[in-house]
Structures are given as C-alpha cells and as structure tokens.
Amino acid sequence: MSARTMARIQRAETPHTGWCAADHRCGVDVHRSAELIADGPVGGRAVITRVRADQVDYAEIRIRVPLARTEDTARRQLGTVLHLCRELLAAVAAIRPAALRGRADQQPAIGRRAA
C-alpha cells in the first residue's frame, strides 16, 4: 500500500524575460528585475522592482520614509505619504486606463469574495 503525503503542485515554467534578473530572484512562474534604488536626502529610500506574475507585469514599490519623533507630526507625515501614494496610483492608471480597469473584479484576493 502506498500513501501520498503531499499533493504535487505543477506550475508551467515561464521563460526569462529580457529585463528579469534571471537568478535567485526569479521563481518558476514569477520573474523579477534587479532592484532600482533611489535614496532620499534625509534617510528615506524607494526601491522599485519590475515583476511578471501570471503573464502580467507589475511595478513593486517599497518606500522607507523617516518619521518625526512627535506623534502629531508623524501622523501628518503618514497622511501625506498615503495621499501621495494614491496620487501615484491614479497617475499611473491614467496612462493605461483600458488595460488596468476591471482587473480587481476578475482576480479577487485569495480568501476574499469579489465585491
């Protein structure tokens, strides 16, 4: 009698792109570029990585913003960061509105129902 203890997951391997790092950053079905880093004048940093997952390209952006020590000022800074992130998303979506519209309805997050 043989028992299988783990399900076998099979994913179709995708070829490396011209821009991907083609190293440990890439997985079987996800490709990632080398990071582009922009340092800010007072300790802030932005890191942008191009990612292709499921035949869709994304810009993955991580930012580190130094906050003031006082709570009220830090909250205002966080509000400004959130506001500027929303403006960035709107500006990028305006460049390709047809390609970006409706994608959230087609692929809801895992474990969540579509709205």
mmCIF file of C-alpha atoms in Angstrom:
data_model
loop_
_atom_site.group_PDB
_atom_site.id
_atom_site.type_symbol
_atom_site.label_atom_id
_atom_site.label_comp_id
_atom_site.label_asym_id
_atom_site.label_seq_id
_atom_site.Cartn_x
_atom_site.Cartn_y
_atom_site.Cartn_z
ATOM 1 C CA MET A 1 0.000 0.000 0.000
ATOM 2 C CA SER A 2 1.427 3.380 -0.937
ATOM 3 C CA ALA A 3 0.291 6.626 0.564
ATOM 4 C CA ARG A 4 0.949 10.049 -0.813
ATOM 5 C CA THR A 5 1.510 12.526 1.978
ATOM 6 C CA MET A 6 1.817 15.687 -0.086
ATOM 7 C CA ALA A 7 -0.091 16.907 -3.095
ATOM 8 C CA ARG A 8 2.067 17.572 -6.110
ATOM 9 C CA ILE A 9 1.759 21.089 -7.391
ATOM 10 C CA GLN A 10 2.633 21.586 -11.004
ATOM 11 C CA ARG A 11 3.219 25.000 -12.500
ATOM 12 C CA ALA A 12 4.083 25.800 -16.050
ATOM 13 C CA GLU A 13 7.584 27.217 -16.214
ATOM 14 C CA THR A 14 7.790 30.588 -17.917
ATOM 15 C CA PRO A 15 10.884 31.691 -19.837
ATOM 16 C CA HIS A 16 13.041 34.530 -18.526
ATOM 17 C CA THR A 17 12.287 37.953 -19.978
ATOM 18 C CA GLY A 18 14.805 40.384 -21.402
ATOM 19 C CA TRP A 19 14.611 42.544 -18.268
ATOM 20 C CA CYS A 20 14.460 39.946 -15.474
ATOM 21 C CA ALA A 21 17.438 39.232 -13.255
ATOM 22 C CA ALA A 22 17.481 35.542 -14.340
ATOM 23 C CA ASP A 23 18.859 34.478 -10.956
ATOM 24 C CA HIS A 24 17.587 33.551 -7.486
ATOM 25 C CA ARG A 25 15.036 36.409 -7.589
ATOM 26 C CA CYS A 26 13.038 34.583 -10.250
ATOM 27 C CA GLY A 27 10.816 31.648 -9.377
ATOM 28 C CA VAL A 28 9.220 29.032 -11.566
ATOM 29 C CA ASP A 29 6.311 31.256 -12.564
ATOM 30 C CA VAL A 30 7.424 34.724 -11.337
ATOM 31 C CA HIS A 31 10.179 36.875 -12.799
ATOM 32 C CA ARG A 32 11.763 39.835 -11.030
ATOM 33 C CA SER A 33 14.151 42.513 -12.270
ATOM 34 C CA ALA A 34 17.132 43.845 -10.400
ATOM 35 C CA GLU A 35 16.102 46.488 -7.866
ATOM 36 C CA LEU A 36 16.233 50.174 -8.772
ATOM 37 C CA ILE A 37 17.078 52.210 -5.671
ATOM 38 C CA ALA A 38 16.539 55.915 -5.057
ATOM 39 C CA ASP A 39 17.913 57.313 -1.796
ATOM 40 C CA GLY A 40 16.276 60.382 -0.297
ATOM 41 C CA PRO A 41 18.102 63.365 1.156
ATOM 42 C CA VAL A 42 17.378 62.570 4.835
ATOM 43 C CA GLY A 43 17.430 58.782 5.105
ATOM 44 C CA GLY A 44 14.424 57.854 3.005
ATOM 45 C CA ARG A 45 14.644 55.235 0.287
ATOM 46 C CA ALA A 46 12.495 53.924 -2.553
ATOM 47 C CA VAL A 47 13.076 50.508 -4.135
ATOM 48 C CA ILE A 48 11.315 49.588 -7.388
ATOM 49 C CA THR A 49 11.264 46.090 -8.837
ATOM 50 C CA ARG A 50 9.571 45.030 -12.058
ATOM 51 C CA VAL A 51 7.657 41.787 -11.558
ATOM 52 C CA ARG A 52 5.917 39.492 -14.042
ATOM 53 C CA ALA A 53 3.433 37.119 -12.450
ATOM 54 C CA ASP A 54 0.731 35.239 -14.313
ATOM 55 C CA GLN A 55 1.638 36.985 -17.604
ATOM 56 C CA VAL A 56 1.002 40.432 -16.062
ATOM 57 C CA ASP A 57 3.767 42.958 -15.345
ATOM 58 C CA TYR A 58 3.736 44.976 -12.130
ATOM 59 C CA ALA A 59 5.901 47.621 -10.512
ATOM 60 C CA GLU A 60 6.545 46.597 -6.916
ATOM 61 C CA ILE A 61 7.442 49.688 -4.885
ATOM 62 C CA ARG A 62 8.789 49.723 -1.334
ATOM 63 C CA ILE A 63 9.467 53.029 0.369
ATOM 64 C CA ARG A 64 11.045 53.915 3.683
ATOM 65 C CA VAL A 65 10.225 57.377 4.986
ATOM 66 C CA PRO A 66 11.807 58.694 8.192
ATOM 67 C CA LEU A 67 9.129 59.989 10.551
ATOM 68 C CA ALA A 68 9.310 62.742 13.138
ATOM 69 C CA ARG A 69 9.554 61.760 16.795
ATOM 70 C CA THR A 70 6.429 63.689 17.785
ATOM 71 C CA GLU A 71 3.217 61.718 17.268
ATOM 72 C CA ASP A 72 1.182 64.528 15.670
ATOM 73 C CA THR A 73 3.879 65.312 13.104
ATOM 74 C CA ALA A 74 4.425 61.615 12.336
ATOM 75 C CA ARG A 75 0.682 61.165 11.730
ATOM 76 C CA ARG A 76 0.636 64.131 9.352
ATOM 77 C CA GLN A 77 3.637 62.666 7.533
ATOM 78 C CA LEU A 78 1.883 59.283 7.217
ATOM 79 C CA GLY A 79 -1.213 61.018 5.873
ATOM 80 C CA THR A 80 0.916 62.811 3.289
ATOM 81 C CA VAL A 81 2.582 59.521 2.270
ATOM 82 C CA LEU A 82 -0.806 57.840 1.824
ATOM 83 C CA HIS A 83 -2.146 60.803 -0.164
ATOM 84 C CA LEU A 84 0.874 60.826 -2.473
ATOM 85 C CA CYS A 85 0.661 57.030 -2.962
ATOM 86 C CA ARG A 86 -2.970 57.415 -4.058
ATOM 87 C CA GLU A 87 -1.946 60.187 -6.465
ATOM 88 C CA LEU A 88 0.830 57.971 -7.849
ATOM 89 C CA LEU A 89 -1.588 55.075 -8.438
ATOM 90 C CA ALA A 90 -4.068 57.405 -10.149
ATOM 91 C CA ALA A 91 -1.373 58.953 -12.354
ATOM 92 C CA VAL A 92 -0.031 55.568 -13.458
ATOM 93 C CA ALA A 93 -3.531 54.190 -14.107
ATOM 94 C CA ALA A 94 -4.304 57.244 -16.243
ATOM 95 C CA ILE A 95 -1.543 56.266 -18.664
ATOM 96 C CA ARG A 96 -3.143 52.880 -19.488
ATOM 97 C CA PRO A 97 -6.764 53.125 -18.290
ATOM 98 C CA ALA A 98 -8.174 50.352 -20.509
ATOM 99 C CA ALA A 99 -5.527 47.811 -19.503
ATOM 100 C CA LEU A 100 -5.898 48.434 -15.769
ATOM 101 C CA ARG A 101 -9.659 48.869 -15.472
ATOM 102 C CA GLY A 102 -11.609 45.923 -14.078
ATOM 103 C CA ARG A 103 -8.691 43.656 -13.200
ATOM 104 C CA ALA A 104 -9.573 43.567 -9.479
ATOM 105 C CA ASP A 105 -13.009 42.128 -10.275
ATOM 106 C CA GLN A 106 -11.527 39.362 -12.393
ATOM 107 C CA GLN A 107 -8.965 38.148 -9.856
ATOM 108 C CA PRO A 108 -10.091 38.721 -6.249
ATOM 109 C CA ALA A 109 -7.574 38.230 -3.469
ATOM 110 C CA ILE A 110 -7.192 34.719 -2.135
ATOM 111 C CA GLY A 111 -9.740 34.016 0.574
ATOM 112 C CA ARG A 112 -11.871 37.061 -0.251
ATOM 113 C CA ARG A 113 -15.081 37.318 -2.164
ATOM 114 C CA ALA A 114 -15.331 39.650 -5.116
ATOM 115 C CA ALA A 115 -17.182 42.896 -4.327
#
